[in-house]
mmCIF file of C-alpha atoms and ligand atoms in Angstrom:
data_model
loop_
_atom_site.group_PDB
_atom_site.id
_atom_site.type_symbol
_atom_site.label_atom_id
_atom_site.label_comp_id
_atom_site.label_asym_id
_atom_site.label_seq_id
_atom_site.Cartn_x
_atom_site.Cartn_y
_atom_site.Cartn_z
ATOM 1 C CA MET H 1 -6.278 -98.967 90.356
ATOM 2 C CA PRO H 2 -8.662 -99.998 87.574
ATOM 3 C CA PRO H 3 -11.833 -97.926 87.393
ATOM 4 C CA ALA H 4 -14.858 -99.458 89.100
ATOM 5 C CA PRO H 5 -17.082 -101.175 86.526
ATOM 6 C CA THR H 6 -20.084 -99.093 85.573
ATOM 7 C CA PRO H 7 -23.211 -100.920 86.642
ATOM 8 C CA GLY H 8 -24.974 -101.894 83.405
ATOM 9 C CA PRO H 9 -28.139 -103.881 82.896
ATOM 10 C CA PRO H 10 -27.850 -107.422 84.324
ATOM 11 C CA ALA H 11 -26.711 -110.046 81.851
ATOM 12 C CA GLY H 12 -29.159 -112.348 80.133
ATOM 13 C CA LYS H 13 -32.487 -112.151 78.348
ATOM 14 C CA PRO H 14 -35.209 -110.772 80.649
ATOM 15 C CA LEU H 15 -37.493 -113.777 80.098
ATOM 16 C CA LEU H 16 -34.789 -116.284 81.002
ATOM 17 C CA ARG H 17 -33.741 -114.300 84.064
ATOM 18 C CA ALA H 18 -37.324 -114.295 85.361
ATOM 19 C CA LEU H 19 -37.805 -118.009 84.616
ATOM 20 C CA ARG H 20 -34.637 -118.737 86.582
ATOM 21 C CA GLY H 21 -36.082 -116.977 89.607
ATOM 22 C CA GLU H 22 -34.911 -113.393 89.308
ATOM 23 C CA ARG H 23 -37.226 -110.467 89.932
ATOM 24 C CA VAL H 24 -37.142 -108.405 86.736
ATOM 25 C CA ASP H 25 -38.593 -104.882 86.606
ATOM 26 C CA PRO H 26 -40.565 -104.299 84.435
ATOM 27 C CA PRO H 27 -41.500 -107.961 84.033
ATOM 28 C CA PRO H 28 -40.834 -109.579 80.664
ATOM 29 C CA VAL H 29 -44.007 -109.936 78.601
ATOM 30 C CA TRP H 30 -45.238 -112.330 75.917
ATOM 31 C CA LEU H 31 -48.700 -113.744 75.203
ATOM 32 C CA MET H 32 -49.970 -117.229 74.528
ATOM 33 C CA ARG H 33 -51.285 -117.331 70.948
ATOM 34 C CA GLN H 34 -49.549 -114.036 70.226
ATOM 35 C CA ALA H 35 -49.370 -115.053 66.562
ATOM 36 C CA GLY H 36 -52.545 -115.858 64.715
ATOM 37 C CA ARG H 37 -55.802 -114.763 63.269
ATOM 38 C CA TYR H 38 -56.220 -111.472 65.145
ATOM 39 C CA LEU H 39 -53.223 -110.118 63.186
ATOM 40 C CA PRO H 40 -53.900 -108.953 59.612
ATOM 41 C CA GLU H 41 -50.335 -109.865 58.611
ATOM 42 C CA TYR H 42 -51.042 -113.481 59.705
ATOM 43 C CA ARG H 43 -54.278 -113.646 57.734
ATOM 44 C CA ALA H 44 -52.371 -112.378 54.702
ATOM 45 C CA LEU H 45 -49.916 -115.308 54.904
ATOM 46 C CA ARG H 46 -52.263 -118.063 56.021
ATOM 47 C CA ASP H 47 -53.664 -118.883 52.589
ATOM 48 C CA ARG H 48 -50.213 -119.543 51.177
ATOM 49 C CA ALA H 49 -50.448 -123.030 52.711
ATOM 50 C CA ALA H 50 -53.193 -125.561 52.009
ATOM 51 C CA ASP H 51 -54.348 -125.661 55.612
ATOM 52 C CA PHE H 52 -53.214 -124.995 59.165
ATOM 53 C CA MET H 53 -51.162 -128.204 59.534
ATOM 54 C CA ALA H 54 -49.384 -127.423 56.250
ATOM 55 C CA LEU H 55 -48.621 -123.940 57.558
ATOM 56 C CA CYS H 56 -47.022 -125.496 60.663
ATOM 57 C CA GLY H 57 -44.969 -127.695 58.328
ATOM 58 C CA ALA H 58 -43.617 -124.815 56.199
ATOM 59 C CA PRO H 59 -40.541 -123.450 58.054
ATOM 60 C CA GLU H 60 -40.142 -120.147 56.173
ATOM 61 C CA LEU H 61 -43.791 -119.216 56.610
ATOM 62 C CA ALA H 62 -43.980 -120.476 60.196
ATOM 63 C CA ALA H 63 -40.821 -118.550 61.158
ATOM 64 C CA GLU H 64 -42.210 -115.378 59.599
ATOM 65 C CA ILE H 65 -45.517 -115.848 61.490
ATOM 66 C CA THR H 66 -43.576 -116.436 64.725
ATOM 67 C CA LEU H 67 -41.746 -113.127 64.237
ATOM 68 C CA GLN H 68 -44.795 -111.020 63.286
ATOM 69 C CA PRO H 69 -46.035 -110.217 66.827
ATOM 70 C CA VAL H 70 -42.464 -109.758 68.114
ATOM 71 C CA ARG H 71 -41.795 -107.129 65.444
ATOM 72 C CA ARG H 72 -45.115 -105.395 65.872
ATOM 73 C CA PHE H 73 -45.156 -105.234 69.676
ATOM 74 C CA GLY H 74 -41.527 -105.651 70.821
ATOM 75 C CA LEU H 75 -42.375 -108.629 73.040
ATOM 76 C CA ASP H 76 -39.700 -110.275 75.198
ATOM 77 C CA ALA H 77 -40.218 -113.705 73.669
ATOM 78 C CA ALA H 78 -41.207 -115.442 70.473
ATOM 79 C CA ILE H 79 -43.130 -118.714 70.775
ATOM 80 C CA VAL H 80 -42.624 -120.930 67.778
ATOM 81 C CA PHE H 81 -45.643 -121.097 65.484
ATOM 82 C CA SER H 82 -46.795 -124.706 65.617
ATOM 83 C CA ASP H 83 -49.436 -126.682 67.509
ATOM 84 C CA ILE H 84 -49.565 -129.223 70.310
ATOM 85 C CA LEU H 85 -51.202 -131.667 67.901
ATOM 86 C CA VAL H 86 -48.156 -131.909 65.614
ATOM 87 C CA ALA H 87 -46.860 -134.624 67.981
ATOM 88 C CA PRO H 88 -49.777 -137.090 67.579
ATOM 89 C CA HIS H 89 -49.953 -136.129 63.880
ATOM 90 C CA ALA H 90 -46.335 -137.199 63.380
ATOM 91 C CA MET H 91 -47.048 -140.399 65.337
ATOM 92 C CA GLY H 92 -49.598 -141.404 62.717
ATOM 93 C CA ARG H 93 -52.779 -140.049 64.350
ATOM 94 C CA THR H 94 -53.602 -137.688 61.484
ATOM 95 C CA VAL H 95 -55.020 -134.306 62.522
ATOM 96 C CA ARG H 96 -57.406 -132.284 60.377
ATOM 97 C CA PHE H 97 -58.814 -128.864 61.190
ATOM 98 C CA SER H 98 -62.387 -128.280 60.158
ATOM 99 C CA GLU H 99 -63.828 -124.752 60.195
ATOM 100 C CA GLY H 100 -65.958 -124.457 63.324
ATOM 101 C CA ALA H 101 -65.299 -127.937 64.796
ATOM 102 C CA GLY H 102 -61.598 -127.407 65.619
ATOM 103 C CA PRO H 103 -59.157 -130.312 65.408
ATOM 104 C CA LEU H 104 -60.393 -133.773 64.360
ATOM 105 C CA LEU H 105 -58.442 -137.056 64.699
ATOM 106 C CA GLU H 106 -59.360 -140.697 64.133
ATOM 107 C CA PRO H 107 -60.022 -141.820 67.743
ATOM 108 C CA LEU H 108 -57.691 -144.491 69.162
ATOM 109 C CA ALA H 109 -59.655 -147.742 68.978
ATOM 110 C CA GLY H 110 -58.075 -149.622 71.879
ATOM 111 C CA ALA H 111 -54.947 -151.279 73.246
ATOM 112 C CA GLY H 112 -53.734 -152.332 69.781
ATOM 113 C CA ASP H 113 -53.676 -148.739 68.523
ATOM 114 C CA ILE H 114 -51.936 -147.556 71.687
ATOM 115 C CA ASP H 115 -49.256 -150.246 71.609
ATOM 116 C CA ALA H 116 -48.558 -149.433 67.958
ATOM 117 C CA LEU H 117 -47.550 -145.831 68.776
ATOM 118 C CA ASP H 118 -43.872 -145.018 68.287
ATOM 119 C CA ALA H 119 -42.543 -142.098 70.380
ATOM 120 C CA GLU H 120 -39.561 -141.508 68.091
ATOM 121 C CA ARG H 121 -41.809 -140.482 65.249
ATOM 122 C CA ALA H 122 -42.782 -137.350 67.201
ATOM 123 C CA VAL H 123 -39.285 -136.007 66.497
ATOM 124 C CA ASP H 124 -38.618 -137.680 63.149
ATOM 125 C CA GLY H 125 -41.890 -136.385 61.742
ATOM 126 C CA ASN H 126 -41.362 -132.832 62.993
ATOM 127 C CA ARG H 127 -38.157 -131.763 61.262
ATOM 128 C CA ALA H 128 -40.037 -128.737 59.882
ATOM 129 C CA LEU H 129 -40.748 -127.497 63.417
ATOM 130 C CA LEU H 130 -37.041 -127.817 64.249
ATOM 131 C CA GLU H 131 -36.137 -125.911 61.100
ATOM 132 C CA THR H 132 -38.654 -123.178 62.034
ATOM 133 C CA LEU H 133 -36.929 -122.805 65.402
ATOM 134 C CA ALA H 134 -33.500 -122.542 63.807
ATOM 135 C CA LEU H 135 -34.667 -119.904 61.308
ATOM 136 C CA THR H 136 -36.460 -117.903 64.006
ATOM 137 C CA ARG H 137 -33.557 -117.974 66.431
ATOM 138 C CA ARG H 138 -31.236 -116.511 63.821
ATOM 139 C CA ALA H 139 -33.621 -113.598 63.267
ATOM 140 C CA LEU H 140 -34.146 -112.630 66.922
ATOM 141 C CA ASP H 141 -32.206 -109.880 68.654
ATOM 142 C CA ALA H 142 -30.062 -110.390 71.753
ATOM 143 C CA ASP H 143 -32.824 -109.621 74.281
ATOM 144 C CA THR H 144 -35.641 -111.717 72.841
ATOM 145 C CA ALA H 145 -35.957 -115.334 73.904
ATOM 146 C CA LEU H 146 -37.324 -118.210 71.825
ATOM 147 C CA ILE H 147 -39.840 -120.589 73.408
ATOM 148 C CA GLY H 148 -40.547 -124.122 72.199
ATOM 149 C CA PHE H 149 -43.548 -126.097 73.405
ATOM 150 C CA ALA H 150 -45.506 -129.308 73.424
ATOM 151 C CA GLY H 151 -48.810 -130.599 74.703
ATOM 152 C CA ALA H 152 -48.759 -132.442 78.011
ATOM 153 C CA PRO H 153 -49.395 -136.193 77.776
ATOM 154 C CA PHE H 154 -52.881 -136.090 79.318
ATOM 155 C CA THR H 155 -54.148 -133.327 77.019
ATOM 156 C CA LEU H 156 -52.679 -135.054 73.963
ATOM 157 C CA ALA H 157 -54.197 -138.356 75.133
ATOM 158 C CA ALA H 158 -57.623 -136.716 75.468
ATOM 159 C CA TYR H 159 -57.524 -135.481 71.851
ATOM 160 C CA MET H 160 -56.248 -138.859 70.640
ATOM 161 C CA ILE H 161 -58.863 -140.882 72.545
ATOM 162 C CA ASP H 162 -61.898 -138.719 71.782
ATOM 163 C CA GLY H 163 -60.743 -137.520 68.375
ATOM 164 C CA ARG H 164 -61.874 -133.963 69.030
ATOM 165 C CA GLY H 165 -61.653 -131.136 71.548
ATOM 166 C CA GLY H 166 -64.433 -129.100 73.074
ATOM 167 C CA GLY H 167 -64.025 -130.090 76.696
ATOM 168 C CA ALA H 168 -66.469 -133.001 77.047
ATOM 169 C CA PHE H 169 -64.033 -135.868 76.267
ATOM 170 C CA PRO H 170 -66.520 -138.660 77.182
ATOM 171 C CA ARG H 171 -64.280 -141.524 76.010
ATOM 172 C CA THR H 172 -61.284 -140.191 77.938
ATOM 173 C CA ARG H 173 -63.362 -139.868 81.102
ATOM 174 C CA ALA H 174 -64.655 -143.408 80.664
ATOM 175 C CA LEU H 175 -61.143 -144.794 80.181
ATOM 176 C CA MET H 176 -59.975 -143.146 83.420
ATOM 177 C CA THR H 177 -62.415 -145.275 85.393
ATOM 178 C CA ASP H 178 -62.775 -148.379 83.176
ATOM 179 C CA ASP H 179 -59.139 -149.086 82.281
ATOM 180 C CA PRO H 180 -56.739 -146.655 84.010
ATOM 181 C CA ALA H 181 -53.768 -148.941 83.288
ATOM 182 C CA LEU H 182 -54.374 -148.532 79.552
ATOM 183 C CA LEU H 183 -54.432 -144.744 79.975
ATOM 184 C CA ASP H 184 -51.118 -145.095 81.857
ATOM 185 C CA ARG H 185 -49.665 -146.902 78.824
ATOM 186 C CA LEU H 186 -50.769 -144.129 76.472
ATOM 187 C CA VAL H 187 -49.455 -141.431 78.813
ATOM 188 C CA ALA H 188 -46.121 -143.272 79.117
ATOM 189 C CA VAL H 189 -45.489 -143.316 75.373
ATOM 190 C CA LEU H 190 -46.473 -139.637 75.213
ATOM 191 C CA VAL H 191 -44.040 -138.803 78.040
ATOM 192 C CA ARG H 192 -41.261 -140.247 75.870
ATOM 193 C CA ALA H 193 -42.509 -138.482 72.733
ATOM 194 C CA VAL H 194 -42.889 -135.074 74.408
ATOM 195 C CA SER H 195 -39.545 -135.305 76.246
ATOM 196 C CA ALA H 196 -37.706 -136.120 73.032
ATOM 197 C CA LEU H 197 -39.533 -133.422 71.094
ATOM 198 C CA LEU H 198 -38.709 -130.751 73.696
ATOM 199 C CA VAL H 199 -35.033 -131.738 73.849
ATOM 200 C CA ALA H 200 -34.905 -131.609 70.039
ATOM 201 C CA GLN H 201 -36.514 -128.154 70.102
ATOM 202 C CA ILE H 202 -33.863 -126.928 72.566
ATOM 203 C CA ASP H 203 -31.135 -128.283 70.293
ATOM 204 C CA ALA H 204 -32.734 -126.460 67.376
ATOM 205 C CA GLY H 205 -32.733 -123.094 69.174
ATOM 206 C CA ALA H 206 -35.477 -122.975 71.841
ATOM 207 C CA GLU H 207 -34.194 -121.401 75.072
ATOM 208 C CA ALA H 208 -37.172 -122.351 77.252
ATOM 209 C CA VAL H 209 -40.028 -124.802 76.769
ATOM 210 C CA GLN H 210 -43.667 -124.750 77.830
ATOM 211 C CA ILE H 211 -45.816 -127.828 78.457
ATOM 212 C CA PHE H 212 -49.522 -127.127 77.787
ATOM 213 C CA ASP H 213 -51.915 -129.285 79.820
ATOM 214 C CA SER H 214 -55.009 -127.447 78.619
ATOM 215 C CA TRP H 215 -57.424 -130.110 79.860
ATOM 216 C CA ALA H 216 -55.801 -130.894 83.235
ATOM 217 C CA GLY H 217 -58.996 -129.521 84.788
ATOM 218 C CA LEU H 218 -60.744 -132.785 83.781
ATOM 219 C CA LEU H 219 -58.662 -134.541 86.453
ATOM 220 C CA GLU H 220 -61.083 -133.860 89.242
ATOM 221 C CA ASP H 221 -59.606 -135.707 92.222
ATOM 222 C CA ASP H 222 -56.154 -135.463 93.765
ATOM 223 C CA GLY H 223 -55.208 -139.024 92.818
ATOM 224 C CA SER H 224 -55.967 -138.753 89.114
ATOM 225 C CA PHE H 225 -54.416 -135.261 88.947
ATOM 226 C CA ALA H 226 -51.201 -136.569 90.521
ATOM 227 C CA ARG H 227 -51.169 -139.631 88.260
ATOM 228 C CA TRP H 228 -51.920 -138.034 84.884
ATOM 229 C CA ALA H 229 -50.878 -134.379 85.251
ATOM 230 C CA THR H 230 -48.134 -134.005 87.896
ATOM 231 C CA ALA H 231 -46.267 -137.305 87.390
ATOM 232 C CA PRO H 232 -45.973 -137.014 83.581
ATOM 233 C CA ALA H 233 -44.843 -133.373 83.905
ATOM 234 C CA ALA H 234 -42.251 -134.486 86.470
ATOM 235 C CA ALA H 235 -40.938 -137.185 84.150
ATOM 236 C CA ILE H 236 -40.665 -134.732 81.244
ATOM 237 C CA ALA H 237 -39.061 -131.976 83.361
ATOM 238 C CA ALA H 238 -36.513 -134.475 84.732
ATOM 239 C CA GLU H 239 -35.668 -135.685 81.229
ATOM 240 C CA VAL H 240 -35.292 -132.133 79.880
ATOM 241 C CA HIS H 241 -33.197 -131.038 82.884
ATOM 242 C CA ASP H 242 -30.923 -134.075 82.586
ATOM 243 C CA ALA H 243 -30.441 -133.692 78.880
ATOM 244 C CA ARG H 244 -30.258 -129.877 78.598
ATOM 245 C CA PRO H 245 -29.772 -128.344 82.066
ATOM 246 C CA GLY H 246 -29.746 -124.727 80.873
ATOM 247 C CA ALA H 247 -33.278 -124.557 79.468
ATOM 248 C CA PRO H 248 -36.133 -123.762 81.893
ATOM 249 C CA ALA H 249 -39.413 -125.676 81.591
ATOM 250 C CA ILE H 250 -42.735 -123.896 82.199
ATOM 251 C CA GLY H 251 -45.681 -126.068 83.270
ATOM 252 C CA PHE H 252 -49.294 -125.125 82.475
ATOM 253 C CA PRO H 253 -51.870 -127.356 84.180
ATOM 254 C CA ARG H 254 -54.813 -125.206 83.100
ATOM 255 C CA ALA H 255 -57.783 -125.013 85.463
ATOM 256 C CA ALA H 256 -55.860 -126.937 88.137
ATOM 257 C CA GLY H 257 -57.366 -124.656 90.796
ATOM 258 C CA ARG H 258 -56.194 -125.537 94.291
ATOM 259 C CA ARG H 259 -54.056 -128.338 92.811
ATOM 260 C CA PHE H 260 -51.567 -125.831 91.312
ATOM 261 C CA ALA H 261 -49.575 -125.965 94.575
ATOM 262 C CA ALA H 262 -49.251 -129.761 94.465
ATOM 263 C CA PHE H 263 -48.223 -129.470 90.817
ATOM 264 C CA ALA H 264 -45.575 -126.857 91.689
ATOM 265 C CA GLU H 265 -44.267 -129.137 94.428
ATOM 266 C CA GLY H 266 -44.349 -132.429 92.555
ATOM 267 C CA SER H 267 -43.579 -131.624 88.929
ATOM 268 C CA GLY H 268 -40.165 -129.993 89.275
ATOM 269 C CA VAL H 269 -40.941 -127.484 86.523
ATOM 270 C CA ASP H 270 -38.967 -124.246 86.705
ATOM 271 C CA ALA H 271 -41.973 -121.948 86.364
ATOM 272 C CA LEU H 272 -45.771 -122.081 86.429
ATOM 273 C CA GLN H 273 -48.121 -120.667 83.804
ATOM 274 C CA VAL H 274 -51.299 -119.736 85.703
ATOM 275 C CA ASP H 275 -54.802 -119.401 84.210
ATOM 276 C CA GLU H 276 -57.202 -116.484 84.729
ATOM 277 C CA MET H 277 -59.477 -118.527 87.013
ATOM 278 C CA THR H 278 -56.743 -118.346 89.678
ATOM 279 C CA PRO H 279 -57.016 -115.238 91.912
ATOM 280 C CA LEU H 280 -53.936 -112.984 92.067
ATOM 281 C CA ALA H 281 -53.532 -113.693 95.807
ATOM 282 C CA ALA H 282 -53.333 -117.433 95.104
ATOM 283 C CA MET H 283 -50.856 -116.737 92.306
ATOM 284 C CA ALA H 284 -48.726 -114.652 94.668
ATOM 285 C CA ALA H 285 -48.699 -117.606 97.084
ATOM 286 C CA LEU H 286 -47.544 -119.909 94.248
ATOM 287 C CA GLN H 287 -44.783 -117.418 93.445
ATOM 288 C CA ARG H 288 -43.116 -118.328 96.751
ATOM 289 C CA ARG H 289 -42.541 -121.812 95.291
ATOM 290 C CA ALA H 290 -41.688 -120.961 91.677
ATOM 291 C CA PRO H 291 -41.619 -118.088 89.188
ATOM 292 C CA VAL H 292 -45.126 -117.461 87.843
ATOM 293 C CA GLN H 293 -46.349 -116.489 84.391
ATOM 294 C CA GLY H 294 -49.812 -115.141 83.636
ATOM 295 C CA ASN H 295 -52.666 -114.517 84.256
ATOM 296 C CA LEU H 296 -54.572 -111.625 82.650
ATOM 297 C CA ASP H 297 -58.039 -112.559 81.419
ATOM 298 C CA PRO H 298 -57.988 -112.723 77.567
ATOM 299 C CA GLY H 299 -61.464 -111.155 77.624
ATOM 300 C CA VAL H 300 -60.060 -108.076 79.372
ATOM 301 C CA LEU H 301 -57.404 -107.793 76.647
ATOM 302 C CA ARG H 302 -60.087 -108.049 73.970
ATOM 303 C CA ALA H 303 -62.123 -105.314 75.685
ATOM 304 C CA GLY H 304 -59.115 -102.984 76.038
ATOM 305 C CA GLY H 305 -59.397 -99.425 77.371
ATOM 306 C CA GLU H 306 -58.890 -98.358 80.943
ATOM 307 C CA ALA H 307 -60.161 -101.655 82.301
ATOM 308 C CA LEU H 308 -57.164 -103.270 80.617
ATOM 309 C CA ASP H 309 -54.741 -100.710 82.077
ATOM 310 C CA GLY H 310 -56.223 -101.285 85.535
ATOM 311 C CA ALA H 311 -55.979 -105.063 85.276
ATOM 312 C CA VAL H 312 -52.350 -104.832 84.128
ATOM 313 C CA ARG H 313 -51.531 -102.556 87.073
ATOM 314 C CA ALA H 314 -53.249 -104.909 89.530
ATOM 315 C CA THR H 315 -51.312 -107.897 88.166
ATOM 316 C CA VAL H 316 -47.951 -106.150 88.302
ATOM 317 C CA ALA H 317 -48.699 -104.832 91.814
ATOM 318 C CA ALA H 318 -49.628 -108.306 93.090
ATOM 319 C CA LEU H 319 -46.679 -110.124 91.527
ATOM 320 C CA GLY H 320 -43.976 -107.476 91.125
ATOM 321 C CA GLY H 321 -42.242 -108.481 94.336
ATOM 322 C CA GLY H 322 -40.961 -111.767 92.911
ATOM 323 C CA PRO H 323 -40.150 -113.538 89.663
ATOM 324 C CA HIS H 324 -43.016 -112.877 87.247
ATOM 325 C CA VAL H 325 -43.510 -113.122 83.493
ATOM 326 C CA PHE H 326 -46.449 -111.109 82.254
ATOM 327 C CA ASN H 327 -48.828 -113.188 80.110
ATOM 328 C CA LEU H 328 -52.507 -113.975 79.674
ATOM 329 C CA GLY H 329 -54.278 -116.794 81.500
ATOM 330 C CA HIS H 330 -55.080 -118.431 78.129
ATOM 331 C CA GLY H 331 -54.579 -117.566 74.460
ATOM 332 C CA VAL H 332 -55.358 -114.290 72.674
ATOM 333 C CA ILE H 333 -58.989 -114.383 71.491
ATOM 334 C CA ARG H 334 -59.459 -114.302 67.722
ATOM 335 C CA ASP H 335 -61.237 -110.916 67.459
ATOM 336 C CA THR H 336 -58.877 -109.025 69.804
ATOM 337 C CA PRO H 337 -57.915 -105.614 68.317
ATOM 338 C CA PRO H 338 -54.122 -105.627 67.782
ATOM 339 C CA GLU H 339 -53.870 -102.126 69.266
ATOM 340 C CA ASN H 340 -55.002 -103.571 72.610
ATOM 341 C CA VAL H 341 -51.874 -105.746 72.653
ATOM 342 C CA ALA H 342 -49.720 -102.643 72.083
ATOM 343 C CA ARG H 343 -51.595 -100.974 74.950
ATOM 344 C CA LEU H 344 -50.997 -103.979 77.214
ATOM 345 C CA VAL H 345 -47.255 -104.019 76.501
ATOM 346 C CA ALA H 346 -47.025 -100.273 77.172
ATOM 347 C CA ALA H 347 -48.961 -100.638 80.420
ATOM 348 C CA VAL H 348 -46.675 -103.468 81.589
ATOM 349 C CA ARG H 349 -43.646 -101.298 80.857
ATOM 350 C CA GLY H 350 -45.175 -98.283 82.508
ATOM 351 C CA GLY H 351 -45.558 -95.973 79.505
ATOM 352 C CA SER H 352 -48.077 -95.211 76.773
ATOM 353 C CA PRO H 353 -48.280 -97.109 73.466
HETATM 354 O O1 CP3 T 1 -49.004 -119.362 71.221
HETATM 355 C C1 CP3 T 1 -48.644 -119.244 70.040
HETATM 356 O O2 CP3 T 1 -48.759 -118.190 69.385
HETATM 357 C C2 CP3 T 1 -47.957 -120.426 69.379
HETATM 358 C C3 CP3 T 1 -48.795 -121.210 68.587
HETATM 359 C C4 CP3 T 1 -49.824 -122.142 69.210
HETATM 360 C C5 CP3 T 1 -50.938 -122.581 68.486
HETATM 361 N N1 CP3 T 1 -51.576 -123.529 69.223
HETATM 362 C C6 CP3 T 1 -51.304 -122.101 67.147
HETATM 363 C C7 CP3 T 1 -52.675 -122.325 66.645
HETATM 364 C C8 CP3 T 1 -49.832 -122.798 70.447
HETATM 365 C C9 CP3 T 1 -48.908 -122.649 71.649
HETATM 366 C C10 CP3 T 1 -50.953 -123.677 70.426
HETATM 367 C C11 CP3 T 1 -51.273 -124.580 71.540
HETATM 368 C C12 CP3 T 1 -52.514 -125.363 71.481
HETATM 369 N N2 CP3 T 1 -53.121 -125.915 70.391
HETATM 370 C C13 CP3 T 1 -53.216 -125.766 72.626
HETATM 371 C C14 CP3 T 1 -52.808 -125.468 74.046
HETATM 372 C C15 CP3 T 1 -53.206 -124.094 74.473
HETATM 373 C C16 CP3 T 1 -54.679 -123.903 74.591
HETATM 374 O O3 CP3 T 1 -55.214 -123.141 73.784
HETATM 375 O O4 CP3 T 1 -55.275 -124.509 75.507
HETATM 376 C C17 CP3 T 1 -54.307 -126.538 72.200
HETATM 377 C C18 CP3 T 1 -55.378 -127.167 73.075
HETATM 378 C C19 CP3 T 1 -54.234 -126.633 70.781
HETATM 379 C C20 CP3 T 1 -55.131 -127.382 69.865
HETATM 380 C C21 CP3 T 1 -55.764 -126.494 68.885
HETATM 381 N N3 CP3 T 1 -55.110 -125.907 67.817
HETATM 382 C C22 CP3 T 1 -57.119 -126.101 68.843
HETATM 383 C C23 CP3 T 1 -58.179 -126.507 69.853
HETATM 384 C C24 CP3 T 1 -57.260 -125.271 67.729
HETATM 385 C C25 CP3 T 1 -58.525 -124.692 67.185
HETATM 386 C C26 CP3 T 1 -58.949 -123.522 67.976
HETATM 387 C C27 CP3 T 1 -58.967 -122.331 67.080
HETATM 388 O O5 CP3 T 1 -58.504 -121.276 67.542
HETATM 389 O O6 CP3 T 1 -59.450 -122.456 65.956
HETATM 390 C C28 CP3 T 1 -55.982 -125.128 67.124
HETATM 391 C C29 CP3 T 1 -55.668 -124.325 65.923
HETATM 392 C C30 CP3 T 1 -54.609 -123.298 66.072
HETATM 393 N N4 CP3 T 1 -53.446 -123.472 66.752
HETATM 394 C C31 CP3 T 1 -54.619 -122.012 65.478
HETATM 395 C C32 CP3 T 1 -53.412 -121.400 65.835
HETATM 396 C C33 CP3 T 1 -52.923 -120.040 65.423
HETATM 397 C C34 CP3 T 1 -55.717 -121.453 64.587
HETATM 398 C C35 CP3 T 1 -55.380 -121.864 63.182
HETATM 399 C C36 CP3 T 1 -56.036 -121.022 62.149
HETATM 400 O O7 CP3 T 1 -57.159 -121.329 61.804
HETATM 401 O O8 CP3 T 1 -55.387 -120.082 61.643
#
């Protein structure tokens, strides 16, 4: 009789197992904005490119920046170093970053500008991003997953319509009431652009994709949230699932509040990224519908110390009974001490840094 197989660790990368609905103990951990200015090794490389968009367009540098936090902290995933605004940039809506003001674009002037947009350019103009993914994937070990991403259509539309971020988006708000059909047209072309860009990222080496709807909280009634957040996410998730069935899609309708449940139900995404405004009990309820990722307050990470350890323990205790990926509720804040990230990872894994 052949010897019974020795039970080894279950097959597959921890992040992908959790995103497919498995309970993984300890939970896999990565952080939104895990690469960037809080890391001295990032600041040392940043000036090698003319500006931030050029850095995103330089595959060797971008791959190295993607790997920096993975090497330093032993995270379970790398998220490709890029930006959600590379899609509109490639579609001819040039993005500039000004110190202090954040991203600036020439605002879309009306129907003519919207009808002139070509979804295919989002892929054709982002070959550097695809090359970054390929380079990064080759450098990762067998347990670390690679995440690709894109902005959700509504959030991209808001930047393209108003030409800047900041949260006010007066022109976008006006368009929602004055000409919702025109906003539908813009969202439709962005659904095609984002779907194609995510499929291309999977082909280049991404094993999961995340859709960032950072400004979904502007959609203040159920009808507009369903129309411009849930329905576009559903169209993108369906396209990605049809084209590349193996790659899970994570949806992030930030600040969706009580509408997270409707999003989970209607979007068909494989997992939900949850923000820090959502209480852990509400997140645990969402976990009955889909694997959840999140939602530690980035301010608690910045503060560090025992408060951080306590918050990590509370999160793992609330969500450890089901599929959970440990993450923040939003990106790492710029002046976060790197040693706090090491402390977080150790706390998630139940040891000391
Ligand atoms: O998570 C990661 O580490 C991957 C890289 C990543 C960046 N941006 C790099 C970046 C990801 C996933 C993003 C997503 C992104 N970009 C979002 C969605 C998530 C969110 O924060 O809500 C949004 C809205 C953007 C648009 C954007 N890009 C803004 C508003 C800014 C300026 C804010 C700032 O921090 O200055 C950026 C610039 C940006 N994107 C930086 C980085 C590392 C800072 C660039 C620098 O000056 O070095």
